[in-house]
CSV table of C-alpha atoms in Angstrom, one decimal:
chain,number,residue,atom,x,y,z
A,1,MET,CA,-88.1,93.0,-159.6
A,2,THR,CA,-86.8,89.9,-161.6
A,3,THR,CA,-84.9,91.0,-164.7
A,4,ILE,CA,-83.1,89.0,-167.4
A,5,ARG,CA,-80.2,91.0,-168.8
A,6,ILE,CA,-78.7,90.1,-172.2
A,7,ASP,CA,-75.4,91.9,-172.6
A,8,HIS,CA,-73.7,92.0,-176.0
A,9,VAL,CA,-74.7,88.4,-176.7
A,10,SER,CA,-73.8,86.6,-179.8
A,11,ARG,CA,-74.3,82.9,-180.7
A,12,TRP,CA,-73.0,81.1,-183.7
A,13,PHE,CA,-73.2,77.5,-185.0
A,14,GLY,CA,-70.2,76.9,-187.1
A,15,ASN,CA,-70.2,79.6,-189.7
A,16,VAL,CA,-73.8,80.5,-189.1
A,17,VAL,CA,-74.4,83.5,-186.8
A,18,ALA,CA,-77.8,83.1,-185.2
A,19,VAL,CA,-77.7,86.0,-182.7
A,20,ASN,CA,-75.4,89.0,-183.3
A,21,ASP,CA,-74.4,91.4,-180.5
A,22,VAL,CA,-77.8,91.7,-178.8
A,23,THR,CA,-78.3,93.8,-175.7
A,24,MET,CA,-81.6,94.1,-173.9
A,25,ASP,CA,-83.3,93.8,-170.5
A,26,VAL,CA,-86.5,91.8,-169.9
A,27,GLY,CA,-88.3,92.8,-166.7
A,28,PRO,CA,-91.6,92.3,-165.0
A,29,GLY,CA,-94.7,92.4,-167.2
A,30,VAL,CA,-95.4,90.9,-170.6
A,31,THR,CA,-92.7,91.4,-173.3
A,32,GLY,CA,-93.2,90.3,-176.9
A,33,LEU,CA,-90.1,89.0,-178.8
A,34,LEU,CA,-91.1,89.7,-182.4
A,35,GLY,CA,-89.3,88.6,-185.5
A,36,PRO,CA,-89.7,86.5,-188.7
A,37,ASN,CA,-89.0,82.8,-188.7
A,38,GLY,CA,-85.2,82.3,-188.6
A,39,ALA,CA,-84.6,85.7,-186.9
A,40,GLY,CA,-82.9,84.1,-183.9
A,41,LYS,CA,-85.8,84.2,-181.4
A,42,SER,CA,-85.5,80.6,-180.3
A,43,THR,CA,-81.8,80.8,-179.9
A,44,LEU,CA,-82.2,83.8,-177.7
A,45,ILE,CA,-84.8,82.2,-175.6
A,46,SER,CA,-82.6,79.1,-175.2
A,47,MET,CA,-79.8,81.2,-173.9
A,48,MET,CA,-82.2,83.0,-171.4
A,49,ALA,CA,-83.4,79.5,-170.2
A,50,GLY,CA,-79.9,78.2,-169.8
A,51,PHE,CA,-80.1,75.6,-172.6
A,52,LEU,CA,-77.4,77.3,-174.6
A,53,ALA,CA,-74.3,79.2,-173.7
A,54,PRO,CA,-73.6,82.5,-175.5
A,55,SER,CA,-70.6,82.4,-177.8
A,56,VAL,CA,-69.9,85.9,-176.7
A,57,GLY,CA,-71.5,88.1,-174.0
A,58,THR,CA,-73.5,87.3,-170.8
A,59,VAL,CA,-77.1,86.4,-169.9
A,60,THR,CA,-78.0,87.0,-166.3
A,61,LEU,CA,-81.0,86.8,-164.0
A,62,ASP,CA,-80.8,89.5,-161.3
A,63,GLY,CA,-77.1,89.6,-161.8
A,64,ALA,CA,-76.5,85.8,-161.6
A,65,THR,CA,-75.2,84.0,-164.7
A,66,ILE,CA,-77.9,81.6,-166.0
A,67,TRP,CA,-75.7,79.2,-167.9
A,68,ARG,CA,-74.8,76.1,-165.7
A,69,ASN,CA,-76.4,77.7,-162.7
A,70,GLU,CA,-78.9,75.2,-161.2
A,71,GLY,CA,-80.1,77.6,-158.6
A,72,VAL,CA,-81.3,80.1,-161.2
A,73,TYR,CA,-83.4,77.4,-163.0
A,74,ARG,CA,-85.7,77.2,-160.0
A,75,HIS,CA,-86.9,80.7,-160.9
A,76,ILE,CA,-87.4,80.0,-164.7
A,77,GLY,CA,-90.3,78.2,-166.5
A,78,ILE,CA,-89.8,77.4,-170.2
A,79,VAL,CA,-92.4,76.5,-172.9
A,80,PRO,CA,-90.3,75.5,-175.9
A,81,GLU,CA,-91.7,75.5,-179.4
A,82,ARG,CA,-90.6,71.9,-180.1
A,83,GLU,CA,-92.8,69.2,-178.5
A,84,GLY,CA,-90.2,67.0,-176.6
A,85,MET,CA,-93.0,65.3,-174.7
A,86,TYR,CA,-93.5,61.7,-173.5
A,87,ASP,CA,-96.7,60.8,-175.3
A,88,PHE,CA,-97.2,57.6,-173.3
A,89,LEU,CA,-97.8,59.6,-170.1
A,90,THR,CA,-101.0,61.2,-169.1
A,91,GLY,CA,-101.1,65.0,-168.8
A,92,GLU,CA,-101.1,64.8,-165.0
A,93,GLU,CA,-98.2,62.4,-165.0
A,94,PHE,CA,-96.1,64.6,-167.3
A,95,VAL,CA,-96.7,67.7,-165.2
A,96,ARG,CA,-96.1,65.8,-161.9
A,97,ALA,CA,-92.8,64.5,-163.2
A,98,ASN,CA,-91.6,68.1,-163.6
A,99,ALA,CA,-92.8,68.9,-160.1
A,100,GLU,CA,-90.8,65.9,-158.8
A,101,LEU,CA,-87.7,67.0,-160.7
A,102,HIS,CA,-88.0,70.4,-159.0
A,103,GLY,CA,-88.1,68.6,-155.6
A,104,LEU,CA,-91.5,70.1,-154.7
A,105,PRO,CA,-92.8,68.9,-151.3
A,106,ASP,CA,-96.2,67.8,-152.7
A,107,PRO,CA,-95.8,67.1,-156.5
A,108,GLY,CA,-99.4,65.8,-156.9
A,109,ALA,CA,-101.0,69.0,-155.5
A,110,ALA,CA,-98.6,71.2,-157.5
A,111,SER,CA,-99.4,69.4,-160.7
A,112,ARG,CA,-103.2,69.6,-160.1
A,113,ARG,CA,-102.9,73.3,-159.4
A,114,ALA,CA,-100.9,73.9,-162.6
A,115,LEU,CA,-103.3,72.0,-164.7
A,116,ALA,CA,-106.2,73.9,-163.2
A,117,THR,CA,-104.4,77.2,-164.1
A,118,VAL,CA,-104.4,76.2,-167.8
A,119,GLU,CA,-107.9,74.7,-167.6
A,120,MET,CA,-106.8,71.2,-168.4
A,121,GLU,CA,-108.3,69.3,-165.5
A,122,TYR,CA,-110.9,67.7,-167.7
A,123,ALA,CA,-108.2,65.9,-169.8
A,124,GLN,CA,-105.4,65.4,-167.2
A,125,ASP,CA,-106.0,61.6,-167.1
A,126,ARG,CA,-105.8,61.1,-170.8
A,127,ARG,CA,-102.5,60.1,-172.6
A,128,ILE,CA,-100.7,62.9,-174.3
A,129,ASP,CA,-100.8,61.1,-177.6
A,130,THR,CA,-104.6,61.7,-177.7
A,131,TYR,CA,-104.2,65.5,-177.3
A,132,SER,CA,-104.7,68.1,-180.0
A,133,LYS,CA,-101.8,70.5,-180.7
A,134,GLY,CA,-103.5,73.2,-178.5
A,135,MET,CA,-104.0,70.8,-175.6
A,136,ARG,CA,-100.3,69.8,-175.8
A,137,GLN,CA,-99.4,73.4,-175.7
A,138,ARG,CA,-101.4,73.9,-172.5
A,139,VAL,CA,-99.9,70.9,-170.8
A,140,LYS,CA,-96.4,72.2,-171.6
A,141,MET,CA,-97.6,75.5,-170.1
A,142,ALA,CA,-98.7,73.7,-166.9
A,143,SER,CA,-95.4,71.9,-166.7
A,144,ALA,CA,-93.6,75.2,-166.9
A,145,LEU,CA,-95.8,76.7,-164.2
A,146,VAL,CA,-95.7,73.8,-161.8
A,147,HIS,CA,-92.9,75.3,-159.6
A,148,GLU,CA,-94.5,78.8,-159.8
A,149,PRO,CA,-91.5,80.5,-161.4
A,150,ALA,CA,-90.9,84.3,-161.4
A,151,VAL,CA,-89.8,84.2,-165.0
A,152,LEU,CA,-91.8,82.5,-167.8
A,153,LEU,CA,-90.3,82.1,-171.3
A,154,LEU,CA,-92.6,80.9,-174.1
A,155,ASP,CA,-91.5,80.2,-177.7
A,156,GLU,CA,-94.4,80.6,-180.1
A,157,PRO,CA,-96.9,79.5,-177.5
A,158,PHE,CA,-100.0,80.1,-179.6
A,159,ASN,CA,-99.1,77.7,-182.3
A,160,GLY,CA,-101.9,75.2,-182.9
A,161,MET,CA,-104.4,76.8,-180.5
A,162,ASP,CA,-108.0,77.4,-181.5
A,163,PRO,CA,-109.4,80.9,-180.8
A,164,ARG,CA,-110.9,80.0,-177.4
A,165,GLN,CA,-107.6,78.5,-176.2
A,166,ARG,CA,-105.7,81.5,-177.5
A,167,MET,CA,-108.0,83.8,-175.6
A,168,GLN,CA,-107.6,81.8,-172.4
A,169,LEU,CA,-103.8,81.8,-172.7
A,170,MET,CA,-103.7,85.6,-173.4
A,171,THR,CA,-105.8,86.2,-170.3
A,172,LEU,CA,-103.5,84.0,-168.2
A,173,LEU,CA,-100.3,85.7,-169.4
A,174,ARG,CA,-101.8,89.2,-168.9
A,175,ARG,CA,-102.7,88.2,-165.3
A,176,MET,CA,-99.2,86.9,-164.7
A,177,GLY,CA,-97.7,90.1,-166.0
A,178,GLU,CA,-100.0,92.2,-163.8
A,179,GLU,CA,-98.9,90.1,-160.8
A,180,GLY,CA,-95.3,91.2,-161.4
A,181,ARG,CA,-93.9,88.1,-163.1
A,182,THR,CA,-91.4,88.5,-165.9
A,183,VAL,CA,-93.1,87.0,-169.0
A,184,LEU,CA,-91.5,86.8,-172.4
A,185,PHE,CA,-93.1,85.2,-175.4
A,186,SER,CA,-91.9,85.0,-179.0
A,187,SER,CA,-94.0,85.2,-182.1
A,188,HIS,CA,-93.9,86.0,-185.8
A,189,ILE,CA,-97.7,86.7,-185.7
A,190,LEU,CA,-98.1,90.5,-185.4
A,191,GLU,CA,-101.6,90.4,-184.0
A,192,GLU,CA,-100.6,88.3,-181.0
A,193,VAL,CA,-97.8,90.6,-180.0
A,194,GLU,CA,-99.9,93.8,-180.5
A,195,GLN,CA,-102.8,92.4,-178.4
A,196,LEU,CA,-100.8,91.1,-175.5
A,197,ALA,CA,-97.4,92.7,-175.0
A,198,ALA,CA,-96.9,95.9,-173.1
A,199,HIS,CA,-93.3,96.0,-174.4
A,200,ILE,CA,-91.8,94.7,-177.6
A,201,GLU,CA,-88.3,93.6,-178.6
A,202,VAL,CA,-87.8,93.2,-182.3
A,203,ILE,CA,-85.2,90.8,-183.7
A,204,VAL,CA,-84.4,90.8,-187.4
A,205,ALA,CA,-81.6,88.6,-188.9
A,206,GLY,CA,-80.1,87.9,-185.5
A,207,ARG,CA,-79.8,91.6,-184.6
A,208,HIS,CA,-81.8,93.7,-182.1
A,209,ALA,CA,-83.7,96.0,-184.4
A,210,ALA,CA,-86.0,98.0,-182.0
A,211,SER,CA,-87.3,98.2,-178.5
A,212,GLY,CA,-90.4,99.8,-176.9
A,213,ASP,CA,-94.1,99.8,-177.6
A,214,PHE,CA,-95.0,99.6,-181.3
A,215,ARG,CA,-96.1,103.3,-181.6
A,216,ARG,CA,-92.9,104.5,-179.9
A,217,ILE,CA,-90.8,102.4,-182.3
A,218,ARG,CA,-92.7,103.8,-185.2
A,219,ARG,CA,-92.2,107.4,-184.2
A,220,LEU,CA,-88.4,106.8,-184.0
A,221,MET,CA,-88.4,106.1,-187.7
A,222,THR,CA,-88.2,109.7,-188.9
A,223,ASP,CA,-86.9,108.8,-192.3
A,224,ARG,CA,-90.2,107.4,-193.4
A,225,PRO,CA,-93.4,109.4,-193.6
A,226,HIS,CA,-96.3,108.7,-191.2
A,227,ARG,CA,-99.5,108.2,-193.0
A,228,TYR,CA,-102.8,109.7,-191.7
A,229,LEU,CA,-106.4,109.5,-192.7
A,230,VAL,CA,-108.0,112.9,-192.2
A,231,ARG,CA,-111.6,113.9,-192.6
A,232,SER,CA,-112.8,117.5,-192.2
A,233,THR,CA,-115.6,119.9,-193.1
A,234,ASP,CA,-113.6,121.2,-196.1
A,235,ASP,CA,-111.0,118.7,-197.3
A,236,ARG,CA,-109.9,120.7,-200.3
A,237,ALA,CA,-109.1,123.8,-198.3
A,238,LEU,CA,-107.4,121.8,-195.7
A,239,ALA,CA,-105.3,119.9,-198.3
A,240,ALA,CA,-104.2,123.2,-199.9
A,241,ALA,CA,-103.1,124.6,-196.5
A,242,LEU,CA,-101.3,121.4,-195.4
A,243,ILE,CA,-99.3,120.9,-198.6
A,244,ALA,CA,-97.8,124.3,-198.1
A,245,ASP,CA,-96.5,123.3,-194.7
A,246,ASP,CA,-93.0,121.7,-194.3
A,247,SER,CA,-94.4,118.9,-192.1
A,248,THR,CA,-96.1,117.1,-195.1
A,249,ALA,CA,-94.6,115.4,-198.1
A,250,GLY,CA,-97.8,114.5,-200.0
A,251,ILE,CA,-101.6,114.6,-199.8
A,252,GLU,CA,-104.1,112.6,-201.7
A,253,LEU,CA,-107.9,112.9,-201.8
A,254,ASP,CA,-109.5,109.5,-201.3
A,255,TRP,CA,-112.9,109.6,-203.0
A,256,ASN,CA,-114.0,106.2,-201.6
A,257,GLU,CA,-113.2,107.2,-198.0
A,258,ARG,CA,-114.1,110.8,-198.6
A,259,ALA,CA,-111.0,111.8,-196.7
A,260,LEU,CA,-107.4,113.0,-197.2
A,261,ARG,CA,-104.5,110.7,-197.0
A,262,VAL,CA,-101.6,112.7,-195.6
A,263,GLN,CA,-97.9,111.8,-195.5
A,264,ALA,CA,-96.3,113.6,-192.6
A,265,ILE,CA,-92.5,113.7,-192.6
A,266,ASP,CA,-92.2,115.7,-189.4
A,267,PHE,CA,-94.4,113.9,-186.9
A,268,ALA,CA,-94.0,116.5,-184.0
A,269,ARG,CA,-94.6,119.5,-186.3
A,270,PHE,CA,-97.6,117.9,-188.1
A,271,THR,CA,-99.4,117.0,-184.8
A,272,ARG,CA,-98.8,120.6,-183.7
A,273,GLU,CA,-99.7,122.4,-186.9
A,274,LEU,CA,-102.7,120.4,-188.1
A,275,PRO,CA,-105.1,121.8,-185.4
A,276,ARG,CA,-103.7,125.3,-185.8
A,277,ILE,CA,-104.1,125.2,-189.6
A,278,ALA,CA,-107.7,123.9,-189.3
A,279,ARG,CA,-108.5,126.6,-186.7
A,280,ALA,CA,-107.0,129.4,-188.9
A,281,HIS,CA,-109.1,128.3,-191.9
A,282,ASP,CA,-112.3,127.7,-189.9
A,283,ILE,CA,-112.2,124.0,-190.7
A,284,ARG,CA,-113.5,121.4,-188.3
A,285,LEU,CA,-111.6,118.2,-188.0
A,286,LEU,CA,-113.9,115.1,-188.0
A,287,THR,CA,-111.3,112.3,-188.1
A,288,VAL,CA,-107.6,112.1,-187.6
A,289,SER,CA,-106.3,108.5,-187.5
A,290,PRO,CA,-102.9,106.9,-188.3
A,291,SER,CA,-103.2,104.5,-191.2
A,292,ASP,CA,-99.8,102.9,-190.8
A,293,GLU,CA,-99.2,102.6,-187.1
A,294,SER,CA,-100.1,98.9,-186.7
A,295,LEU,CA,-97.4,96.6,-185.6
A,296,GLU,CA,-97.5,95.0,-189.0
A,297,SER,CA,-96.3,98.2,-190.7
A,298,VAL,CA,-93.6,98.7,-188.1
A,299,PHE,CA,-92.4,95.1,-188.6
A,300,ALA,CA,-92.5,95.4,-192.4
A,301,TYR,CA,-90.4,98.5,-192.2
A,302,LEU,CA,-87.8,97.0,-189.9
A,303,VAL,CA,-87.4,93.9,-192.0
A,304,SER,CA,-86.9,95.9,-195.2
A,305,ALA,CA,-84.5,98.4,-193.6
């Protein structure tokens, strides 16, 4: 069980605080690091990868300090957001160079295997300066995987990829998570994180804002109503009964949807009382669906908090 532990970590550049007292664990499976641009995600990943030292706190891999620990680097693969590639090399030469730097016994075989993993064999003999943005991203991914690391860190890995490339990478990352590898990827695109990550860490303005799956995070926010779309066999009677209950703060009749829009201020009570109230008034519930539990609504709330 390979785990990165970030313990009360801060990092500043002069007077600018990029990461402020963050504590979290990143373990096996796929973890999404979510936050707006400038939130501190890249700085955090750089400290996990050993590129930056924390100003305060520690970053460890299974108890071993990552900063200036060459032995730990053998277990970590990194896909940075910035290019940093040698455009005069072919894709295969670029990946093989990383295999040689890791001292692998057969760099050629390792590079071919990594390129096949990201489905780039067809272009491995072309120079990198002829690649599209998405192809460059996949070759960076192959370079990060060439030594088969237990930990994979990806900074905005889907940038520049077309829909097919994005789907291929998502499938690959899911498979790696299922195999027990520790995979962390950062994104400011809510759909990417919601589709791929089993666990989410939210960073806002350098601070750790929330942790968990997005529905669990949302349910911890008891100071904001949960919104539900409810359809029944008698919306008017149901609305009258619900508005009298302390679990709701407001109910609207949506004529276009032919449904009720309910604001529930006590999530646990509302989910318990709704079926009881419907049963007591001989009303059949046709639809009960959350209308604000997407990751986008969670993120918007955290940013504005």
